[in-house]
Amino acid sequence: MATRDNSRIQSSGPSELSRNRSSRFASGGSLRRSFNRRYPAPNLRAAPDTLNRSKSYVSPGKQTVGDKLTRHSNAALIAFLLLIFSVPAWGHVGSPDVFLEGNAGPYKLFVTVRVPQVIPGIAQIEIRSESNDVREIRIAPMQLTGPGSQYAPTPDVAQRSTTDPQFFSGNLWLMEFGSLQVRVNVDGARGTGQLAVPVPAVAQRTLPMQKPLGILLFLLMVLLGFALISIASAAVREGDLAPGAVAPAAKVRRARFALVIAAIVVAGILFIGGEWWKADDSRFARRVYTPPELESTLTPDGHLVLHQKPALISAGNPRRPADAINFDNLLLDHNHLMHFFMIRMPQMDSFWHLHPAPDGHGNFSLDLPSLPPGHYQLFADVVLTSGFPVTMVGQLKIPELKGKTMTGDDSGTVAIPIARSAKDADAYTFADGGRMIWDRGSTPLKSGTPLSFKFEVRDKDGKPANDMEPYMGMATHAEIIRSDASVFAHVHPAGSASMAALDLAQMGGAASPQPSQQDAMAGSRSVDMPGMNMSSMDSSGHVSPDISFPYGFPKPGLYRIFVQIKRAGRIETAVFDATVS
Ligand SMILES: [Cu+2]
């Protein structure tokens, strides 16, 4: 997803290095082999091209002349090492990583996919099994939709942790942008099972070249350049002289001429190389994903029209077209084509989750409810037909406004402003006296750690609420927003992947479903979605007052979490603040 994240690349600790340095990346040759092994057949021919191009992916924003000279195979190797040793920084509208809780057959898994910052790049897969009867877990990357989703590559075996036998991890190369998936196959005492994890793969940034490396390469360039010039001139001057003989004046003159010619040739090579580097760099820069902007127009009577701005999500694969944001062709994501969120900034005290509808002219529109006036940050979630989830961002100033009454799945709340100093509360009281309690556990919240968020809903008498209902087919919808709006995640009990993408993934990568199929899927999901975390819902749709979802904060900071539930026909939104270190 998108990069609104300015965080710098973090330095890699020793453990990070050793985790990434698996033997198959030791040399270029084995790298190529491993790539062919793990990638679906239709892409094989694209492989060398993609592979060679990857050296540009470490090209810096600010380059020294030396940086531009690295056009050799060892430079490509260095580039790969840089890629391998980089730790994912965080993007999305803050959150590129995928957290998923689901069932691979009889085995309940908690899967984290740490998406690389650059594509091609290495995704880190971490899997925790709830039970201890798992013998082996295999993982493989592939496209989520289209022909590439039909040909699973040979999977890799995930390594079992030596200290924690229920924890498995592995690294996978993601060679393409766009809508991918990681297939997780489990073999154990209770038979086999499969879970497909949708992974939106985008380049989040251009990795800068490390300064010492740039200086080293620059010096090498100077050395090699001068060496080449002097060899050329020395060869002309002394190439056919007897040992110890002195070069005649004519040869000395010709040698000077050769020196000038060699210098011009070297300068020309450097110039062409520099231009090549720049072209490659800008081509990659165009593929770095930033959240598409959402344009909005508000009429005085509170009618809001949302326009798309054309944006393409490159596939990075010449055989696969780029994904376009097209408001006329989206997937239904838990019953709606668009989930639209408004939050008043910077207080984060007025929060709305609305569902605009297509207006038939390529736009989405809705009548706003009565909102407190102010400056609002907008987030709009849609899912492209490839299963790629897009969060568009925008800003809107809301004047004093007499809005319409909310209907259907629309909801919102006004709470106290977010405060940096106060100790974060772990209970939220609803208007009817009922409460939601956050079981924060004893350890402080840390960024970069996959967490299971657990909440308990109590009625006004303090007893577990027995009037919980599914809200848009699920026990809860939670929105997690950083205080500077640089992180936005829309999370469900099954995790941070979009529900529409999950539907596609569990269908086994059939081509994009038709709307009728989607309706059937949406309908069936509210009762039972195979593979998904429905632990807080039973087959009759009864919802437990204990709700949970997996998520990991992408970076430290202050976050506000809106946990939305439905009780006795009312949609309620609990508000929690989280200080993350
Ligand atoms: Cu939702």
XYZ file of C-alpha atoms and ligand atoms in Angstrom:
582
model
C 0.000 0.000 0.000
C 1.153 3.479 0.196
C 4.027 5.461 1.452
C 3.167 8.440 3.455
C 5.983 7.479 5.607
C 9.133 9.486 5.875
C 10.897 7.151 8.203
C 14.444 6.437 7.225
C 15.780 3.049 6.615
C 16.669 1.507 9.898
C 20.097 0.104 10.378
C 20.171 -3.630 10.367
C 21.156 -5.348 13.528
C 23.229 -8.499 13.395
C 20.206 -10.713 13.882
C 18.474 -9.048 10.982
C 21.483 -9.647 8.802
C 21.806 -13.262 9.615
C 18.110 -13.810 9.180
C 18.304 -12.438 5.661
C 21.535 -13.977 4.635
C 20.311 -17.327 3.583
C 22.745 -19.382 1.617
C 20.883 -19.298 -1.645
C 21.580 -15.599 -2.054
C 25.298 -16.079 -1.767
C 26.065 -15.764 -5.442
C 24.403 -14.437 -8.534
C 24.133 -17.869 -10.069
C 22.313 -19.514 -7.245
C 20.133 -16.472 -6.991
C 18.936 -16.967 -10.529
C 18.280 -20.628 -9.866
C 16.334 -19.877 -6.769
C 14.302 -17.306 -8.628
C 13.370 -19.751 -11.350
C 12.425 -22.299 -8.810
C 10.120 -20.070 -6.884
C 8.368 -18.238 -9.629
C 5.342 -19.282 -11.636
C 5.880 -20.616 -15.104
C 4.274 -17.765 -17.074
C 6.829 -15.335 -15.708
C 9.921 -17.331 -16.400
C 10.836 -15.523 -19.557
C 10.517 -12.203 -17.867
C 12.951 -13.274 -15.250
C 16.367 -12.210 -16.533
C 15.080 -8.811 -17.497
C 13.517 -8.200 -14.137
C 16.577 -9.497 -12.416
C 19.009 -7.308 -14.336
C 16.964 -4.238 -13.860
C 16.968 -4.629 -10.158
C 20.293 -2.886 -9.760
C 18.578 0.381 -10.431
C 16.402 -0.203 -7.441
C 19.101 0.923 -5.109
C 19.830 4.036 -7.064
C 19.965 7.032 -4.804
C 17.959 10.180 -4.937
C 21.145 12.209 -4.606
C 23.981 10.638 -6.491
C 27.670 11.242 -6.581
C 29.456 10.788 -9.844
C 30.879 7.636 -8.401
C 27.455 6.249 -7.755
C 26.685 6.518 -11.393
C 29.580 4.425 -12.472
C 28.389 1.155 -11.052
C 27.373 -0.653 -14.128
C 29.243 -3.870 -13.625
C 28.191 -7.230 -12.453
C 29.839 -6.675 -9.096
C 27.801 -3.509 -8.777
C 24.701 -5.576 -9.373
C 25.854 -7.960 -6.697
C 26.437 -5.090 -4.293
C 23.001 -3.789 -5.169
C 21.535 -7.140 -4.296
C 23.392 -7.224 -1.029
C 21.949 -3.824 -0.215
C 18.499 -5.125 -0.945
C 19.032 -8.190 1.121
C 20.402 -6.294 4.075
C 17.721 -3.661 4.141
C 15.176 -3.796 6.904
C 11.656 -3.007 5.842
C 10.751 0.528 6.746
C 7.094 1.158 6.756
C 4.713 2.445 4.208
C 1.026 2.019 3.337
C -1.181 4.681 4.382
C 1.288 3.545 6.845
C 0.903 -0.219 7.021
C 2.271 -2.330 4.181
C 2.671 -5.479 6.214
C -0.046 -8.080 6.200
C -1.321 -9.642 9.405
C -3.694 -12.528 9.006
C -5.352 -14.935 11.347
C -6.965 -17.894 9.662
C -7.235 -21.615 9.273
C -5.162 -23.781 6.998
C -7.470 -26.788 7.128
C -7.566 -27.857 10.774
C -4.644 -25.635 11.819
C -5.159 -22.126 13.081
C -2.348 -19.820 11.982
C -1.264 -16.272 12.668
C 0.646 -15.149 9.590
C 2.712 -11.980 9.228
C 4.055 -10.997 5.826
C 6.640 -8.239 6.012
C 6.552 -6.700 2.581
C 9.923 -5.509 1.221
C 10.451 -1.803 0.618
C 11.559 -2.355 -2.918
C 10.345 -4.772 -5.566
C 12.009 -7.119 -6.412
C 12.741 -7.663 -2.779
C 12.542 -10.214 -0.025
C 9.353 -10.625 1.966
C 9.727 -12.083 5.414
C 7.051 -14.542 6.378
C 6.393 -15.375 10.024
C 3.853 -18.007 10.949
C 2.681 -19.005 14.374
C 0.614 -22.157 14.685
C -1.904 -22.343 17.487
C -1.457 -26.084 17.843
C 1.746 -28.069 18.285
C 0.947 -30.830 15.789
C 2.314 -29.102 12.699
C 5.061 -31.107 10.990
C 5.978 -28.814 8.132
C 4.926 -25.495 6.612
C 5.673 -24.602 3.013
C 5.309 -21.134 1.543
C 5.189 -19.891 -2.047
C 4.551 -16.474 -3.641
C 2.303 -16.091 -6.668
C -0.131 -13.727 -8.304
C -3.483 -13.338 -6.605
C -5.543 -13.276 -9.815
C -5.050 -14.017 -13.467
C -3.098 -16.823 -15.116
C -0.203 -16.486 -12.664
C -2.496 -17.557 -9.849
C -3.020 -20.950 -11.453
C 0.587 -22.098 -11.428
C 2.024 -22.474 -7.990
C 5.822 -22.494 -7.928
C 7.682 -25.089 -5.907
C 7.205 -23.901 -2.354
C 9.950 -23.233 0.169
C 10.015 -24.947 3.515
C 9.584 -22.458 6.359
C 12.155 -22.896 9.096
C 10.901 -23.972 12.478
C 12.263 -21.855 15.308
C 14.691 -23.739 17.522
C 13.387 -22.000 20.634
C 9.680 -21.997 19.801
C 8.490 -25.113 17.938
C 5.160 -23.464 16.988
C 6.878 -20.591 15.204
C 7.980 -20.817 11.561
C 9.662 -18.274 9.332
C 10.957 -17.926 5.813
C 12.004 -15.443 3.152
C 10.419 -15.186 -0.275
C 11.452 -13.092 -3.242
C 8.639 -10.908 -4.518
C 9.561 -10.151 -8.119
C 6.464 -8.260 -9.176
C 4.412 -5.293 -8.150
C 0.697 -5.515 -7.582
C -1.691 -8.026 -6.195
C 0.190 -11.113 -5.040
C -0.435 -13.838 -2.510
C 1.597 -16.117 -0.310
C 0.277 -19.677 -0.270
C 0.855 -21.365 3.057
C 0.626 -25.173 3.025
C 0.585 -27.006 6.317
C 1.254 -30.672 6.906
C 0.703 -32.146 10.326
C -0.857 -34.822 12.493
C -4.368 -33.842 11.389
C -3.665 -33.914 7.652
C -2.911 -31.036 5.318
C -4.340 -27.552 4.941
C -3.847 -24.418 2.913
C -4.197 -20.730 3.650
C -3.736 -18.013 1.034
C -2.536 -14.636 2.241
C -3.109 -11.702 -0.132
C -0.080 -9.424 -0.337
C -0.225 -6.067 -2.089
C 3.365 -5.646 -3.288
C 4.519 -2.117 -4.024
C 7.811 -0.303 -3.893
C 7.604 2.002 -0.953
C 10.703 4.012 -1.610
C 13.943 4.213 -3.506
C 16.714 2.933 -1.310
C 19.566 5.425 -1.074
C 23.088 4.220 -1.710
C 25.162 4.093 1.430
C 27.713 6.896 1.515
C 30.865 4.840 2.155
C 29.903 2.561 -0.712
C 29.335 5.575 -2.962
C 32.749 6.994 -2.068
C 34.426 3.630 -2.628
C 32.788 3.194 -6.012
C 33.700 6.760 -6.984
C 37.361 6.173 -6.132
C 37.335 2.907 -8.042
C 35.847 4.708 -11.014
C 38.590 7.341 -10.964
C 41.266 4.683 -10.586
C 39.910 2.526 -13.406
C 39.394 5.551 -15.670
C 42.944 6.795 -15.234
C 44.306 3.268 -15.525
C 42.516 2.766 -18.821
C 43.820 6.055 -20.224
C 47.385 5.417 -19.146
C 47.370 1.845 -20.429
C 46.180 3.048 -23.818
C 48.830 5.688 -24.059
C 51.605 3.422 -22.734
C 50.641 0.710 -25.192
C 50.995 3.110 -28.119
C 54.290 4.523 -26.771
C 56.079 1.374 -25.711
C 54.061 -1.578 -26.997
C 56.574 -2.661 -29.662
C 59.824 -1.363 -28.147
C 62.604 -3.653 -27.055
C 63.035 -3.869 -23.284
C 64.936 -0.840 -21.958
C 64.767 1.084 -25.256
C 63.727 4.752 -25.204
C 60.655 5.734 -27.205
C 61.381 7.933 -30.222
C 59.766 11.386 -30.403
C 57.230 10.265 -33.012
C 55.929 7.553 -30.680
C 55.722 10.011 -27.809
C 53.571 12.290 -29.983
C 51.340 9.404 -31.016
C 51.088 8.353 -27.381
C 49.830 11.841 -26.430
C 47.253 11.618 -29.171
C 46.176 8.167 -27.912
C 45.917 9.599 -24.405
C 43.487 12.273 -25.573
C 41.416 9.760 -27.541
C 41.291 7.360 -24.573
C 40.234 10.188 -22.241
C 37.391 11.130 -24.598
C 36.263 7.502 -24.828
C 36.335 7.073 -21.022
C 34.420 10.317 -20.534
C 31.877 9.162 -23.101
C 31.409 5.813 -21.373
C 30.929 7.565 -18.033
C 28.410 9.959 -19.559
C 26.364 7.194 -21.187
C 26.522 5.160 -17.983
C 25.321 8.137 -15.971
C 22.410 8.728 -18.322
C 21.502 5.044 -18.179
C 21.535 5.164 -14.393
C 19.354 8.278 -14.313
C 16.831 6.783 -16.735
C 16.647 3.592 -14.706
C 16.320 5.578 -11.523
C 13.453 7.696 -12.746
C 11.697 4.651 -14.159
C 11.814 3.057 -10.756
C 10.818 6.279 -9.015
C 7.635 6.341 -11.070
C 6.725 2.959 -9.598
C 7.200 3.945 -5.985
C 3.741 3.841 -4.564
C 2.135 6.795 -2.880
C -1.502 6.732 -1.837
C -3.636 8.056 -4.675
C -5.346 11.326 -4.004
C -9.051 11.646 -3.668
C -10.708 14.801 -4.914
C -13.912 15.855 -3.283
C -16.578 18.457 -3.884
C -19.047 19.424 -1.186
C -22.261 21.252 -1.978
C -23.808 23.603 0.612
C -26.553 21.065 1.319
C -24.017 18.449 2.394
C -23.816 16.356 -0.769
C -20.270 15.075 -1.168
C -18.940 13.899 -4.538
C -15.680 11.950 -4.649
C -13.698 11.934 -7.881
C -10.948 9.552 -8.775
C -7.630 10.817 -9.962
C -6.249 8.469 -12.586
C -3.510 6.316 -11.116
C -1.779 3.175 -12.269
C -0.216 0.495 -10.140
C 2.581 -0.947 -12.211
C 2.971 -4.704 -12.327
C 6.671 -4.505 -13.113
C 6.066 -7.435 -15.430
C 5.774 -6.748 -19.149
C 3.299 -9.621 -19.476
C 0.941 -8.219 -16.940
C -0.865 -4.932 -17.412
C -0.709 -2.226 -14.785
C -3.636 -2.027 -12.427
C -5.720 1.085 -12.925
C -7.910 2.733 -10.358
C -11.265 2.702 -12.029
C -14.326 3.683 -10.030
C -16.562 1.872 -12.503
C -14.886 -1.469 -11.957
C -14.230 -2.315 -8.319
C -14.760 -5.389 -6.158
C -17.308 -5.467 -3.385
C -15.500 -5.420 -0.064
C -17.695 -6.516 2.778
C -20.905 -5.443 1.061
C -19.676 -2.070 -0.171
C -17.643 -0.824 -3.110
C -16.135 1.925 -0.998
C -15.503 2.362 2.699
C -15.028 6.034 3.370
C -13.559 7.394 6.580
C -13.513 10.965 7.812
C -11.585 12.045 10.862
C -11.288 15.569 12.249
C -7.658 16.577 12.591
C -5.633 17.117 14.619
C -7.937 16.307 17.542
C -9.094 12.972 16.033
C -12.296 13.488 18.024
C -14.858 13.207 15.258
C -14.778 9.970 13.284
C -17.113 8.728 10.544
C -17.257 5.476 8.599
C -19.541 5.978 5.606
C -20.341 4.154 2.384
C -20.646 6.346 -0.695
C -22.293 4.781 -3.739
C -21.291 5.099 -7.404
C -23.286 7.859 -9.051
C -23.057 6.438 -12.575
C -20.715 9.191 -13.813
C -17.466 7.646 -12.618
C -17.761 9.240 -9.191
C -18.885 8.185 -5.759
C -21.238 10.353 -3.774
C -23.139 10.538 -0.520
C -25.128 12.874 1.684
C -23.096 13.665 4.748
C -24.571 13.272 8.213
C -24.384 16.176 10.651
C -20.691 16.440 11.433
C -18.957 18.880 13.733
C -17.298 21.450 11.449
C -13.548 21.427 11.007
C -10.690 20.102 8.996
C -11.114 16.449 8.106
C -8.692 13.875 6.834
C -10.297 11.492 4.325
C -9.459 7.865 3.642
C -11.331 5.859 1.008
C -10.823 2.101 0.755
C -11.569 0.389 -2.539
C -10.431 -2.937 -3.988
C -9.357 -3.170 -7.635
C -10.476 -6.152 -9.695
C -7.032 -7.733 -9.279
C -7.670 -7.843 -5.538
C -5.270 -4.955 -4.932
C -6.573 -2.790 -2.093
C -6.172 0.947 -2.493
C -6.609 3.551 0.195
C -7.061 6.984 -1.310
C -6.383 10.033 0.807
C -7.759 13.545 0.839
C -8.610 16.510 2.982
C -11.834 18.383 3.367
C -12.978 21.414 5.298
C -16.454 20.856 6.652
C -18.523 23.976 7.370
C -21.470 24.142 9.735
C -23.799 21.681 8.063
C -27.257 20.277 8.548
C -26.750 16.688 7.473
C -28.970 13.715 6.743
C -29.755 10.955 9.188
C -27.361 8.046 8.859
C -28.744 4.758 7.588
C -27.525 1.254 6.901
C -23.931 0.507 7.765
C -22.922 4.146 8.170
C -21.636 5.058 11.582
C -19.634 7.642 13.451
C -18.812 9.060 16.805
C -17.604 12.170 18.571
C -15.125 11.542 21.383
C -12.669 13.481 23.494
C -9.612 14.804 21.651
C -6.529 12.654 21.515
C -4.031 13.671 24.189
C -0.368 12.907 24.179
C 0.169 13.160 27.913
C -2.670 11.221 29.460
C -2.157 7.591 30.314
C -3.943 5.571 27.662
C -7.265 4.285 28.981
C -8.145 0.646 28.534
C -11.914 1.007 28.842
C -14.388 2.974 26.753
C -17.922 3.722 27.943
C -20.769 3.754 25.422
C -23.780 6.070 25.633
C -25.960 3.335 27.188
C -23.446 2.677 29.981
C -22.029 -0.429 28.343
C -18.282 -0.629 28.042
C -15.560 -2.030 25.871
C -12.455 -3.214 27.709
C -9.108 -3.547 25.938
C -7.002 -6.355 27.304
C -3.661 -4.698 26.654
C -1.618 -7.372 28.318
C 1.331 -6.528 30.491
C 3.947 -5.659 27.864
C 4.085 -2.122 26.459
C 3.071 -1.716 22.834
C 6.037 -1.925 20.509
C 6.161 -1.105 16.840
C 7.091 -3.803 14.360
C 5.627 -6.568 16.503
C 2.621 -8.596 15.387
C 0.011 -8.343 18.130
C -3.348 -9.856 18.854
C -5.714 -7.106 19.982
C -8.343 -8.393 22.388
C -11.449 -6.571 23.533
C -14.396 -7.499 25.703
C -17.799 -5.882 25.377
C -19.867 -5.539 28.563
C -23.416 -4.330 29.007
C -24.433 -1.558 31.373
C -24.560 -4.012 34.284
C -20.967 -5.067 33.666
C -21.925 -8.497 32.298
C -20.593 -9.762 28.954
C -22.851 -8.236 26.297
C -25.289 -10.766 24.841
C -26.764 -8.475 22.199
C -23.772 -8.438 19.834
C -24.564 -8.706 16.123
C -22.398 -8.944 13.034
C -21.520 -5.529 11.612
C -21.137 -5.885 7.851
C -20.729 -9.609 8.288
C -18.022 -9.480 10.948
C -17.671 -9.209 14.698
C -15.754 -5.966 14.450
C -14.227 -3.433 12.120
C -11.333 -1.507 13.565
C -9.609 1.557 12.163
C -6.131 2.383 13.399
C -4.843 5.874 12.661
C -1.600 7.549 13.688
C -1.948 11.035 15.185
C -0.346 12.614 12.108
C -2.554 10.562 9.743
C 0.559 8.951 8.253
C -0.782 5.522 9.160
C -4.267 4.261 8.403
C -5.295 0.639 8.659
C -8.746 -0.913 8.397
C -8.606 -4.223 10.223
C -10.981 -7.125 10.881
C -10.880 -10.263 13.009
C -9.211 -12.023 10.064
C -6.521 -9.354 9.851
C -5.322 -6.431 7.815
C -5.855 -7.871 4.337
C -8.885 -6.595 2.470
C -11.823 -8.971 2.738
C -12.359 -8.902 -1.029
C -8.741 -9.974 -1.583
C -9.138 -12.693 1.022
C -12.212 -13.956 -0.789
C -10.234 -14.118 -4.024
C -7.292 -15.813 -2.339
C -9.385 -18.518 -0.695
C -11.184 -19.179 -3.978
C -7.841 -20.479 -5.199
C -7.065 -17.703 -7.599
C -9.972 -18.025 -9.969
C -10.251 -15.094 -12.321
C -11.978 -12.044 -10.921
C -15.398 -13.019 -9.684
C -18.528 -11.723 -11.292
C -20.747 -9.513 -9.151
C -23.215 -12.361 -8.661
C -20.447 -14.601 -7.341
C -19.325 -11.787 -5.117
C -22.764 -11.414 -3.636
C -22.804 -15.104 -2.913
C -19.405 -14.850 -1.288
C -20.367 -11.857 0.758
C -23.487 -13.656 1.867
C -21.691 -16.829 2.768
C -18.957 -14.987 4.599
C -21.342 -13.506 7.128
C -22.071 -17.058 8.174
C -18.898 -18.914 7.486
C -15.907 -17.889 5.483
C -13.608 -20.868 5.157
C -10.148 -20.146 6.416
C -11.010 -16.933 8.161
C -10.905 -16.071 11.794
C -14.531 -16.419 12.780
C -13.702 -17.343 16.337
C -15.962 -14.653 17.709
C -18.889 -15.718 15.538
C -20.678 -19.063 15.417
C -22.430 -20.515 12.395
C -25.765 -18.898 13.227
C -24.123 -15.486 13.095
C -24.154 -15.070 16.866
C -21.325 -12.784 17.914
C -19.313 -13.311 21.067
C -18.619 -10.295 23.305
C -14.935 -11.233 23.130
C -13.498 -9.836 19.940
C -9.985 -9.831 18.587
C -7.960 -8.906 15.544
C -4.298 -9.200 14.575
C -2.243 -6.147 13.735
C 1.215 -4.644 14.206
C 1.976 -0.941 14.498
C 4.316 0.010 11.674
C 6.235 2.683 13.583
C 6.354 4.276 17.018
C 4.015 7.120 17.868
C 0.602 7.969 19.151
C -2.306 6.119 17.583
C -6.061 6.262 17.929
C -7.977 3.024 17.464
C -11.688 2.998 16.613
C -13.254 -0.374 17.361
C -16.680 -0.680 15.760
C -19.297 -3.208 16.748
C -23.041 -3.687 16.422
C -25.261 -4.300 19.418
C -29.016 -4.769 19.192
C -29.179 -2.984 15.845
C -26.991 -0.043 16.942
C -23.493 0.494 15.546
C -21.176 1.611 18.299
C -17.637 2.915 18.076
C -15.223 2.574 20.970
C -12.190 4.852 20.978
C -8.794 3.920 22.399
C -5.459 5.680 22.333
C -2.216 3.788 22.096
C 1.272 5.086 22.731
C 3.636 2.871 20.802
C 7.358 2.790 21.470
Cu -14.423 -3.203 7.684
